Amino acid sequence: MLALVEQMTGADATALNTPPAQIAALSEEQLERLRAAAFGPSGGCAIDALLQDRYGRDEAVQAALTAIPSTARSVSNAIQLWDGDWVAPPEAVAADPLAVVRAMTIEVVENAPPRCRNQPLRGPRFVIVPLPEGATMVVVIGSGEWRWVDVLPRRQPRLLRWLGL
C-alpha cells in the first residue's frame, strides 16, 4: 500500500508511519492523482480504496465507528456493514452509529463510474480505517457474489411510485 501511495503521489511513504498520517499528509492534488489512478481509463475500479480514503478523513465516520462497543466487533476490530443487506446495529447501541458510514458509502458508490459500480465481485471487501490515536478498524462490505451497485437504495419503477405502491 505504501509503495502505491509513493508511486501515485510522489510522497515519501517511509515518513508517513501511521495510517492517519498517511492520509493527512496527502495534499488535495495527491489525493486527486490517487482517485484518477483508481477510476481513470487505465486504472481499475478501486471503490474500496476510495472508501478507505473518505472514511479515514471524516471525523463523523471515525466517531461513529468508535461508538460501536468492542463487544459488537470481531477480535480483529472488524464490523460487517453490508452483507447483501445493511447490517443492523447491535442492540447495545441506542442510536445507529453506522448511519453516517452507510450514507458515505452510498455517496461514494453513486459517484463512481458505472463500469465500476457494475463490476462483478466475489467475497467481502475489507476497508481498513485509521482511527485517532493509532487505532485501526476494519469495515467489511459484501459477501458471496455481488456488485457495488447492490449497496445502493433501490428505486421503485415510475409506475409503482405513481400508483403509490
CSV table of N, CA and C in Angstrom, one decimal:
chain,number,residue,atom,x,y,z
A,1,MET,N,0.8,-1.2,0.0
A,1,MET,CA,0.0,0.0,0.0
A,1,MET,C,0.9,1.2,0.0
A,2,LEU,N,1.9,1.2,0.8
A,2,LEU,CA,2.8,2.4,0.9
A,2,LEU,C,3.5,2.6,-0.4
A,3,ALA,N,3.9,1.6,-1.1
A,3,ALA,CA,4.5,1.7,-2.4
A,3,ALA,C,3.6,2.3,-3.4
A,4,LEU,N,2.3,1.9,-3.3
A,4,LEU,CA,1.3,2.5,-4.2
A,4,LEU,C,1.1,4.0,-3.9
A,5,VAL,N,1.1,4.4,-2.7
A,5,VAL,CA,1.0,5.8,-2.3
A,5,VAL,C,2.2,6.6,-2.8
A,6,GLU,N,3.4,6.0,-2.7
A,6,GLU,CA,4.6,6.7,-3.2
A,6,GLU,C,4.5,6.8,-4.7
A,7,GLN,N,4.1,5.8,-5.4
A,7,GLN,CA,4.1,5.8,-6.8
A,7,GLN,C,3.1,6.8,-7.4
A,8,MET,N,1.9,6.8,-6.8
A,8,MET,CA,0.8,7.6,-7.3
A,8,MET,C,1.0,9.1,-6.9
A,9,THR,N,1.6,9.3,-5.7
A,9,THR,CA,1.6,10.7,-5.2
A,9,THR,C,2.9,11.4,-5.2
A,10,GLY,N,4.0,10.6,-5.2
A,10,GLY,CA,5.3,11.2,-5.1
A,10,GLY,C,5.7,11.4,-3.6
A,11,ALA,N,4.8,11.1,-2.7
A,11,ALA,CA,5.1,11.3,-1.2
A,11,ALA,C,6.0,10.2,-0.8
A,12,ASP,N,6.8,10.5,0.3
A,12,ASP,CA,7.7,9.6,0.9
A,12,ASP,C,7.0,8.8,1.9
A,13,ALA,N,6.6,7.5,1.5
A,13,ALA,CA,5.8,6.7,2.4
A,13,ALA,C,6.5,6.3,3.7
A,14,THR,N,7.8,6.3,3.7
A,14,THR,CA,8.5,5.9,4.9
A,14,THR,C,8.4,7.0,6.0
A,15,ALA,N,8.2,8.2,5.6
A,15,ALA,CA,8.0,9.3,6.5
A,15,ALA,C,6.5,9.3,7.1
A,16,LEU,N,5.7,8.6,6.4
A,16,LEU,CA,4.3,8.5,6.8
A,16,LEU,C,4.1,7.2,7.6
A,17,ASN,N,4.4,7.2,8.9
A,17,ASN,CA,4.5,5.9,9.6
A,17,ASN,C,3.2,5.4,10.2
A,18,THR,N,2.1,6.2,10.2
A,18,THR,CA,0.8,5.7,10.7
A,18,THR,C,-0.3,6.0,9.7
A,19,PRO,N,-1.3,5.1,9.7
A,19,PRO,CA,-2.3,5.3,8.7
A,19,PRO,C,-2.9,6.7,8.7
A,20,PRO,N,-3.3,7.3,9.9
A,20,PRO,CA,-3.8,8.7,9.9
A,20,PRO,C,-2.8,9.7,9.3
A,21,ALA,N,-1.5,9.5,9.6
A,21,ALA,CA,-0.5,10.4,9.0
A,21,ALA,C,-0.4,10.3,7.5
A,22,GLN,N,-0.6,9.0,7.0
A,22,GLN,CA,-0.6,8.8,5.5
A,22,GLN,C,-1.6,9.6,4.9
A,23,ILE,N,-2.8,9.6,5.4
A,23,ILE,CA,-3.9,10.3,4.8
A,23,ILE,C,-3.8,11.8,5.0
A,24,ALA,N,-3.5,12.2,6.2
A,24,ALA,CA,-3.5,13.6,6.5
A,24,ALA,C,-2.4,14.3,5.7
A,25,ALA,N,-1.3,13.6,5.5
A,25,ALA,CA,-0.1,14.2,4.8
A,25,ALA,C,-0.3,14.4,3.3
A,26,LEU,N,-1.3,13.8,2.7
A,26,LEU,CA,-1.5,13.9,1.3
A,26,LEU,C,-2.2,15.2,1.0
A,27,SER,N,-1.7,15.9,0.0
A,27,SER,CA,-2.3,17.1,-0.5
A,27,SER,C,-3.5,16.8,-1.3
A,28,GLU,N,-4.4,17.8,-1.6
A,28,GLU,CA,-5.5,17.6,-2.5
A,28,GLU,C,-5.1,17.1,-3.8
A,29,GLU,N,-4.0,17.6,-4.3
A,29,GLU,CA,-3.5,17.2,-5.6
A,29,GLU,C,-3.1,15.8,-5.6
A,30,GLN,N,-2.4,15.3,-4.6
A,30,GLN,CA,-2.0,13.9,-4.5
A,30,GLN,C,-3.3,13.0,-4.4
A,31,LEU,N,-4.3,13.5,-3.6
A,31,LEU,CA,-5.5,12.7,-3.5
A,31,LEU,C,-6.2,12.6,-4.8
A,32,GLU,N,-6.2,13.6,-5.6
A,32,GLU,CA,-6.8,13.6,-6.9
A,32,GLU,C,-6.1,12.6,-7.8
A,33,ARG,N,-4.7,12.6,-7.7
A,33,ARG,CA,-4.0,11.6,-8.5
A,33,ARG,C,-4.3,10.2,-8.1
A,34,LEU,N,-4.5,9.9,-6.8
A,34,LEU,CA,-5.0,8.6,-6.4
A,34,LEU,C,-6.4,8.3,-6.9
A,35,ARG,N,-7.3,9.2,-6.9
A,35,ARG,CA,-8.6,9.0,-7.4
A,35,ARG,C,-8.5,8.7,-8.9
A,36,ALA,N,-7.7,9.5,-9.6
A,36,ALA,CA,-7.6,9.3,-11.1
A,36,ALA,C,-7.0,7.9,-11.4
A,37,ALA,N,-6.1,7.4,-10.6
A,37,ALA,CA,-5.5,6.1,-10.8
A,37,ALA,C,-6.5,5.0,-10.5
A,38,ALA,N,-7.4,5.3,-9.5
A,38,ALA,CA,-8.4,4.3,-9.1
A,38,ALA,C,-9.5,4.2,-10.2
A,39,PHE,N,-9.9,5.3,-10.8
A,39,PHE,CA,-11.0,5.3,-11.7
A,39,PHE,C,-10.7,5.8,-13.2
A,40,GLY,N,-9.4,6.1,-13.4
A,40,GLY,CA,-9.1,6.6,-14.8
A,40,GLY,C,-9.2,5.5,-15.8
A,41,PRO,N,-9.0,5.9,-17.1
A,41,PRO,CA,-9.3,5.0,-18.2
A,41,PRO,C,-8.4,3.8,-18.1
A,42,SER,N,-7.1,3.9,-17.6
A,42,SER,CA,-6.3,2.8,-17.5
A,42,SER,C,-6.2,2.2,-16.1
A,43,GLY,N,-6.9,2.9,-15.1
A,43,GLY,CA,-6.9,2.5,-13.8
A,43,GLY,C,-8.0,1.5,-13.5
A,44,GLY,N,-8.0,0.9,-12.4
A,44,GLY,CA,-9.0,-0.1,-12.0
A,44,GLY,C,-10.3,0.5,-11.5
A,45,CYS,N,-11.0,-0.2,-10.7
A,45,CYS,CA,-12.2,0.3,-10.1
A,45,CYS,C,-12.0,0.1,-8.6
A,46,ALA,N,-11.2,0.9,-8.0
A,46,ALA,CA,-10.9,0.8,-6.5
A,46,ALA,C,-11.8,1.6,-5.6
A,47,ILE,N,-13.1,1.2,-5.6
A,47,ILE,CA,-14.0,1.8,-4.8
A,47,ILE,C,-13.7,1.6,-3.3
A,48,ASP,N,-13.2,0.5,-3.0
A,48,ASP,CA,-12.8,0.2,-1.6
A,48,ASP,C,-11.6,1.1,-1.2
A,49,ALA,N,-10.7,1.4,-2.1
A,49,ALA,CA,-9.6,2.4,-1.7
A,49,ALA,C,-10.2,3.8,-1.5
A,50,LEU,N,-11.1,4.2,-2.4
A,50,LEU,CA,-11.7,5.5,-2.2
A,50,LEU,C,-12.5,5.6,-0.9
A,51,LEU,N,-13.2,4.5,-0.5
A,51,LEU,CA,-13.9,4.4,0.8
A,51,LEU,C,-12.9,4.6,1.9
A,52,GLN,N,-11.8,3.9,1.8
A,52,GLN,CA,-10.8,4.0,2.9
A,52,GLN,C,-10.3,5.4,3.0
A,53,ASP,N,-10.1,6.1,1.9
A,53,ASP,CA,-9.7,7.5,2.0
A,53,ASP,C,-10.7,8.3,2.7
A,54,ARG,N,-12.0,8.2,2.2
A,54,ARG,CA,-13.1,9.0,2.7
A,54,ARG,C,-13.4,8.7,4.2
A,55,TYR,N,-13.4,7.4,4.6
A,55,TYR,CA,-13.7,7.0,6.0
A,55,TYR,C,-12.5,7.6,6.9
A,56,GLY,N,-11.3,7.5,6.4
A,56,GLY,CA,-10.2,7.9,7.2
A,56,GLY,C,-10.0,9.4,7.4
A,57,ARG,N,-10.6,10.2,6.5
A,57,ARG,CA,-10.6,11.6,6.6
A,57,ARG,C,-11.8,12.3,7.2
A,58,ASP,N,-12.8,11.5,7.5
A,58,ASP,CA,-14.1,12.0,8.0
A,58,ASP,C,-14.2,11.8,9.5
A,59,GLU,N,-14.3,12.9,10.3
A,59,GLU,CA,-14.4,12.7,11.7
A,59,GLU,C,-15.7,12.1,12.2
A,60,ALA,N,-16.8,12.4,11.5
A,60,ALA,CA,-18.1,11.8,11.8
A,60,ALA,C,-18.1,10.3,11.7
A,61,VAL,N,-17.4,9.8,10.6
A,61,VAL,CA,-17.3,8.4,10.4
A,61,VAL,C,-16.5,7.8,11.5
A,62,GLN,N,-15.4,8.4,11.8
A,62,GLN,CA,-14.5,7.9,12.8
A,62,GLN,C,-15.2,7.8,14.2
A,63,ALA,N,-15.9,8.9,14.5
A,63,ALA,CA,-16.7,8.9,15.7
A,63,ALA,C,-17.8,7.8,15.8
A,64,ALA,N,-18.4,7.6,14.6
A,64,ALA,CA,-19.4,6.6,14.6
A,64,ALA,C,-18.8,5.2,14.8
A,65,LEU,N,-17.7,5.0,14.2
A,65,LEU,CA,-17.1,3.6,14.3
A,65,LEU,C,-16.6,3.4,15.7
A,66,THR,N,-16.0,4.4,16.3
A,66,THR,CA,-15.6,4.2,17.7
A,66,THR,C,-16.7,4.1,18.7
A,67,ALA,N,-17.9,4.6,18.3
A,67,ALA,CA,-19.1,4.4,19.2
A,67,ALA,C,-19.6,3.0,19.3
A,68,ILE,N,-19.2,2.2,18.4
A,68,ILE,CA,-19.6,0.8,18.4
A,68,ILE,C,-18.9,0.0,19.5
A,69,PRO,N,-19.6,-0.6,20.5
A,69,PRO,CA,-19.0,-1.2,21.6
A,69,PRO,C,-18.0,-2.3,21.1
A,70,SER,N,-16.9,-2.5,21.8
A,70,SER,CA,-15.9,-3.5,21.4
A,70,SER,C,-16.6,-4.9,21.4
A,71,THR,N,-17.6,-5.1,22.2
A,71,THR,CA,-18.3,-6.5,22.2
A,71,THR,C,-19.0,-6.7,20.9
A,72,ALA,N,-19.3,-5.7,20.2
A,72,ALA,CA,-20.0,-5.8,18.9
A,72,ALA,C,-19.1,-5.9,17.7
A,73,ARG,N,-17.8,-5.9,18.0
A,73,ARG,CA,-16.8,-6.0,16.9
A,73,ARG,C,-16.1,-7.4,17.0
A,74,SER,N,-15.5,-7.8,15.9
A,74,SER,CA,-14.8,-9.1,15.9
A,74,SER,C,-13.4,-8.9,16.7
A,75,VAL,N,-12.7,-10.0,16.8
A,75,VAL,CA,-11.4,-10.0,17.5
A,75,VAL,C,-10.5,-9.1,16.8
A,76,SER,N,-10.6,-9.0,15.4
A,76,SER,CA,-9.7,-8.1,14.6
A,76,SER,C,-10.2,-6.7,14.5
A,77,ASN,N,-11.2,-6.3,15.4
A,77,ASN,CA,-11.7,-5.0,15.4
A,77,ASN,C,-12.5,-4.7,14.1
A,78,ALA,N,-13.2,-5.7,13.6
A,78,ALA,CA,-13.9,-5.5,12.3
A,78,ALA,C,-15.4,-5.5,12.6
A,79,ILE,N,-16.1,-4.8,11.7
A,79,ILE,CA,-17.6,-4.8,11.7
A,79,ILE,C,-18.1,-5.0,10.3
A,80,GLN,N,-19.2,-5.7,10.2
A,80,GLN,CA,-19.8,-6.0,8.9
A,80,GLN,C,-20.8,-4.9,8.7
A,81,LEU,N,-20.6,-4.2,7.6
A,81,LEU,CA,-21.5,-3.0,7.2
A,81,LEU,C,-22.6,-3.5,6.3
A,82,TRP,N,-22.3,-4.3,5.3
A,82,TRP,CA,-23.3,-4.8,4.3
A,82,TRP,C,-22.9,-6.2,3.9
A,83,ASP,N,-23.9,-7.1,3.9
A,83,ASP,CA,-23.6,-8.5,3.5
A,83,ASP,C,-24.8,-9.0,2.6
A,84,GLY,N,-25.2,-8.1,1.7
A,84,GLY,CA,-26.4,-8.4,0.9
A,84,GLY,C,-27.5,-7.5,1.4
A,85,ASP,N,-27.4,-7.0,2.6
A,85,ASP,CA,-28.3,-6.0,3.1
A,85,ASP,C,-27.5,-5.3,4.2
A,86,TRP,N,-28.0,-4.1,4.5
A,86,TRP,CA,-27.3,-3.3,5.6
A,86,TRP,C,-27.5,-4.0,6.9
A,87,VAL,N,-26.4,-4.2,7.6
A,87,VAL,CA,-26.4,-4.8,8.9
A,87,VAL,C,-26.9,-3.9,9.9
A,88,ALA,N,-27.8,-4.4,10.8
A,88,ALA,CA,-28.4,-3.6,11.8
A,88,ALA,C,-27.4,-3.4,12.9
A,89,PRO,N,-27.5,-2.2,13.6
A,89,PRO,CA,-26.5,-2.0,14.7
A,89,PRO,C,-26.9,-3.0,15.9
A,90,PRO,N,-25.9,-3.3,16.7
A,90,PRO,CA,-26.1,-4.2,17.8
A,90,PRO,C,-27.2,-3.6,18.8
A,91,GLU,N,-27.9,-4.4,19.5
A,91,GLU,CA,-28.9,-3.9,20.5
A,91,GLU,C,-28.3,-3.0,21.5
A,92,ALA,N,-27.0,-3.2,21.8
A,92,ALA,CA,-26.3,-2.5,22.9
A,92,ALA,C,-26.2,-1.0,22.5
A,93,VAL,N,-26.4,-0.7,21.3
A,93,VAL,CA,-26.2,0.7,20.8
A,93,VAL,C,-27.6,1.4,20.7
A,94,ALA,N,-27.8,2.5,21.4
A,94,ALA,CA,-29.1,3.1,21.4
A,94,ALA,C,-29.4,3.7,20.0
A,95,ALA,N,-28.5,4.6,19.5
A,95,ALA,CA,-28.7,5.2,18.2
A,95,ALA,C,-28.0,4.3,17.2
A,96,ASP,N,-28.1,4.6,15.9
A,96,ASP,CA,-27.5,3.9,14.9
A,96,ASP,C,-26.2,4.6,14.4
A,97,PRO,N,-25.1,4.3,15.0
A,97,PRO,CA,-23.8,5.0,14.6
A,97,PRO,C,-23.4,4.7,13.2
A,98,LEU,N,-23.9,3.6,12.6
A,98,LEU,CA,-23.5,3.2,11.3
A,98,LEU,C,-24.2,4.0,10.2
A,99,ALA,N,-25.2,4.8,10.5
A,99,ALA,CA,-26.0,5.6,9.5
A,99,ALA,C,-25.0,6.5,8.7
A,100,VAL,N,-24.1,7.2,9.4
A,100,VAL,CA,-23.2,8.1,8.7
A,100,VAL,C,-22.3,7.3,7.8
A,101,VAL,N,-21.9,6.1,8.2
A,101,VAL,CA,-21.0,5.3,7.4
A,101,VAL,C,-21.7,4.8,6.2
A,102,ARG,N,-23.0,4.3,6.4
A,102,ARG,CA,-23.8,3.9,5.2
A,102,ARG,C,-24.0,5.0,4.2
A,103,ALA,N,-24.3,6.2,4.8
A,103,ALA,CA,-24.5,7.4,3.9
A,103,ALA,C,-23.3,7.7,3.1
A,104,MET,N,-22.1,7.7,3.7
A,104,MET,CA,-20.9,8.0,2.9
A,104,MET,C,-20.6,6.9,1.9
A,105,THR,N,-20.9,5.6,2.3
A,105,THR,CA,-20.7,4.5,1.4
A,105,THR,C,-21.5,4.7,0.1
A,106,ILE,N,-22.8,5.0,0.3
A,106,ILE,CA,-23.7,5.2,-0.8
A,106,ILE,C,-23.3,6.4,-1.7
A,107,GLU,N,-22.8,7.5,-1.0
A,107,GLU,CA,-22.4,8.6,-1.8
A,107,GLU,C,-21.2,8.3,-2.7
A,108,VAL,N,-20.2,7.5,-2.1
A,108,VAL,CA,-19.0,7.2,-2.9
A,108,VAL,C,-19.4,6.2,-4.1
A,109,VAL,N,-20.2,5.3,-3.8
A,109,VAL,CA,-20.6,4.3,-4.8
A,109,VAL,C,-21.5,5.0,-5.9
A,110,GLU,N,-22.4,5.9,-5.5
A,110,GLU,CA,-23.2,6.6,-6.5
A,110,GLU,C,-22.3,7.5,-7.4
A,111,ASN,N,-21.2,8.0,-6.9
A,111,ASN,CA,-20.3,8.9,-7.7
A,111,ASN,C,-19.2,8.1,-8.5
A,112,ALA,N,-19.1,6.8,-8.3
A,112,ALA,CA,-18.2,6.0,-9.0
A,112,ALA,C,-18.7,5.8,-10.5
A,113,PRO,N,-17.8,5.6,-11.4
A,113,PRO,CA,-18.2,5.3,-12.8
A,113,PRO,C,-19.1,4.1,-12.9
A,114,PRO,N,-20.1,4.1,-13.7
A,114,PRO,CA,-21.0,2.9,-13.9
A,114,PRO,C,-20.2,1.6,-14.1
A,115,ARG,N,-19.1,1.6,-14.9
A,115,ARG,CA,-18.4,0.4,-15.1
A,115,ARG,C,-17.8,-0.2,-13.8
A,116,CYS,N,-17.5,0.7,-12.8
A,116,CYS,CA,-17.0,0.3,-11.5
A,116,CYS,C,-18.2,-0.2,-10.6
A,117,ARG,N,-19.3,0.5,-10.6
A,117,ARG,CA,-20.4,0.1,-9.8
A,117,ARG,C,-21.0,-1.3,-10.2
A,118,ASN,N,-20.9,-1.6,-11.5
A,118,ASN,CA,-21.5,-2.8,-12.0
A,118,ASN,C,-20.5,-4.0,-12.1
A,119,GLN,N,-19.3,-3.8,-11.8
A,119,GLN,CA,-18.3,-4.8,-11.9
A,119,GLN,C,-18.6,-6.0,-10.9
A,120,PRO,N,-18.7,-7.2,-11.4
A,120,PRO,CA,-18.9,-8.3,-10.5
A,120,PRO,C,-17.8,-8.5,-9.5
A,121,LEU,N,-18.2,-8.8,-8.3
A,121,LEU,CA,-17.2,-9.0,-7.2
A,121,LEU,C,-17.5,-10.4,-6.5
A,122,ARG,N,-16.5,-10.9,-5.9
A,122,ARG,CA,-16.7,-12.2,-5.2
A,122,ARG,C,-16.1,-12.0,-3.8
A,123,GLY,N,-16.8,-12.3,-2.8
A,123,GLY,CA,-16.3,-12.2,-1.4
A,123,GLY,C,-16.3,-10.8,-0.9
A,124,PRO,N,-16.0,-10.7,0.4
A,124,PRO,CA,-16.1,-9.3,1.0
A,124,PRO,C,-14.9,-8.4,0.6
A,125,ARG,N,-15.1,-7.2,0.8
A,125,ARG,CA,-14.0,-6.2,0.7
A,125,ARG,C,-13.8,-5.6,2.1
A,126,PHE,N,-12.5,-5.6,2.4
A,126,PHE,CA,-12.1,-5.1,3.8
A,126,PHE,C,-11.5,-3.7,3.6
A,127,VAL,N,-12.2,-2.8,4.3
A,127,VAL,CA,-11.8,-1.4,4.2
A,127,VAL,C,-11.1,-1.0,5.6
A,128,ILE,N,-9.8,-0.8,5.5
A,128,ILE,CA,-9.1,-0.5,6.8
A,128,ILE,C,-9.2,1.0,7.0
A,129,VAL,N,-9.7,1.3,8.2
A,129,VAL,CA,-10.0,2.7,8.6
A,129,VAL,C,-9.1,3.1,9.7
A,130,PRO,N,-8.2,4.1,9.5
A,130,PRO,CA,-7.3,4.6,10.6
A,130,PRO,C,-8.2,5.4,11.5
A,131,LEU,N,-8.1,5.2,12.8
A,131,LEU,CA,-8.8,6.0,13.8
A,131,LEU,C,-7.8,6.8,14.6
A,132,PRO,N,-8.3,7.8,15.3
A,132,PRO,CA,-7.4,8.6,16.1
A,132,PRO,C,-6.5,7.7,17.1
A,133,GLU,N,-5.4,8.2,17.5
A,133,GLU,CA,-4.5,7.6,18.4
A,133,GLU,C,-3.9,6.3,17.9
A,134,GLY,N,-3.8,6.1,16.6
A,134,GLY,CA,-3.2,5.0,16.0
A,134,GLY,C,-4.0,3.7,15.9
A,135,ALA,N,-5.2,3.7,16.4
A,135,ALA,CA,-6.1,2.5,16.3
A,135,ALA,C,-6.5,2.4,14.9
A,136,THR,N,-7.0,1.2,14.6
A,136,THR,CA,-7.5,0.8,13.2
A,136,THR,C,-8.7,0.0,13.4
A,137,MET,N,-9.7,0.2,12.5
A,137,MET,CA,-10.9,-0.6,12.4
A,137,MET,C,-11.1,-1.1,11.0
A,138,VAL,N,-11.6,-2.3,10.8
A,138,VAL,CA,-11.9,-2.8,9.5
A,138,VAL,C,-13.4,-2.8,9.3
A,139,VAL,N,-13.8,-2.2,8.2
A,139,VAL,CA,-15.2,-2.2,7.8
A,139,VAL,C,-15.3,-3.2,6.7
A,140,VAL,N,-16.2,-4.2,6.9
A,140,VAL,CA,-16.4,-5.3,5.9
A,140,VAL,C,-17.6,-5.1,5.1
A,141,ILE,N,-17.5,-5.1,3.8
A,141,ILE,CA,-18.6,-4.8,2.9
A,141,ILE,C,-18.6,-6.0,1.9
A,142,GLY,N,-19.8,-6.6,1.7
A,142,GLY,CA,-20.0,-7.6,0.7
A,142,GLY,C,-19.9,-9.0,1.3
A,143,SER,N,-20.5,-9.9,0.5
A,143,SER,CA,-20.4,-11.4,0.8
A,143,SER,C,-20.9,-12.1,-0.5
A,144,GLY,N,-20.3,-13.2,-0.7
A,144,GLY,CA,-20.7,-14.0,-1.9
A,144,GLY,C,-20.4,-13.3,-3.2
A,145,GLU,N,-21.3,-13.4,-4.2
A,145,GLU,CA,-21.2,-12.7,-5.4
A,145,GLU,C,-22.1,-11.5,-5.4
A,146,TRP,N,-21.5,-10.3,-5.7
A,146,TRP,CA,-22.2,-9.1,-5.6
A,146,TRP,C,-21.6,-8.0,-6.4
A,147,ARG,N,-22.2,-6.8,-6.5
A,147,ARG,CA,-21.6,-5.7,-7.2
A,147,ARG,C,-21.8,-4.5,-6.3
A,148,TRP,N,-21.0,-3.5,-6.5
A,148,TRP,CA,-21.1,-2.2,-5.7
A,148,TRP,C,-22.5,-1.6,-5.8
A,149,VAL,N,-23.1,-1.7,-7.0
A,149,VAL,CA,-24.4,-1.1,-7.2
A,149,VAL,C,-25.4,-1.7,-6.3
A,150,ASP,N,-25.2,-2.9,-5.8
A,150,ASP,CA,-26.1,-3.6,-4.9
A,150,ASP,C,-26.3,-2.9,-3.6
A,151,VAL,N,-25.3,-2.1,-3.1
A,151,VAL,CA,-25.4,-1.4,-1.9
A,151,VAL,C,-26.3,-0.1,-2.0
A,152,LEU,N,-26.6,0.3,-3.2
A,152,LEU,CA,-27.4,1.5,-3.4
A,152,LEU,C,-28.9,1.2,-3.1
A,153,PRO,N,-29.6,2.2,-2.6
A,153,PRO,CA,-31.1,2.0,-2.4
A,153,PRO,C,-31.8,1.7,-3.7
A,154,ARG,N,-32.7,0.9,-3.6
A,154,ARG,CA,-33.4,0.5,-4.9
A,154,ARG,C,-34.5,1.5,-5.1
A,155,ARG,N,-34.6,2.0,-6.3
A,155,ARG,CA,-35.6,2.9,-6.7
A,155,ARG,C,-36.8,2.2,-7.3
A,156,GLN,N,-38.0,2.6,-6.9
A,156,GLN,CA,-39.2,1.9,-7.5
A,156,GLN,C,-39.4,2.4,-8.9
A,157,PRO,N,-39.9,1.5,-9.8
A,157,PRO,CA,-40.2,2.0,-11.1
A,157,PRO,C,-41.3,3.1,-11.0
A,158,ARG,N,-41.2,4.0,-12.0
A,158,ARG,CA,-42.1,5.2,-12.0
A,158,ARG,C,-43.6,4.8,-11.9
A,159,LEU,N,-44.0,3.7,-12.5
A,159,LEU,CA,-45.4,3.3,-12.4
A,159,LEU,C,-45.8,3.0,-11.0
A,160,LEU,N,-45.0,2.2,-10.3
A,160,LEU,CA,-45.3,1.9,-8.9
A,160,LEU,C,-45.3,3.1,-8.0
A,161,ARG,N,-44.4,4.0,-8.2
A,161,ARG,CA,-44.4,5.3,-7.4
A,161,ARG,C,-45.7,6.0,-7.7
A,162,TRP,N,-46.1,6.1,-9.0
A,162,TRP,CA,-47.4,6.8,-9.4
A,162,TRP,C,-48.6,6.2,-8.7
A,163,LEU,N,-48.6,4.8,-8.7
A,163,LEU,CA,-49.7,4.1,-8.0
A,163,LEU,C,-49.6,4.2,-6.5
A,164,GLY,N,-48.5,4.7,-6.0
A,164,GLY,CA,-48.4,4.7,-4.5
A,164,GLY,C,-48.0,3.4,-3.9
A,165,LEU,N,-47.4,2.5,-4.7
A,165,LEU,CA,-47.0,1.2,-4.2
A,165,LEU,C,-45.5,1.2,-3.9
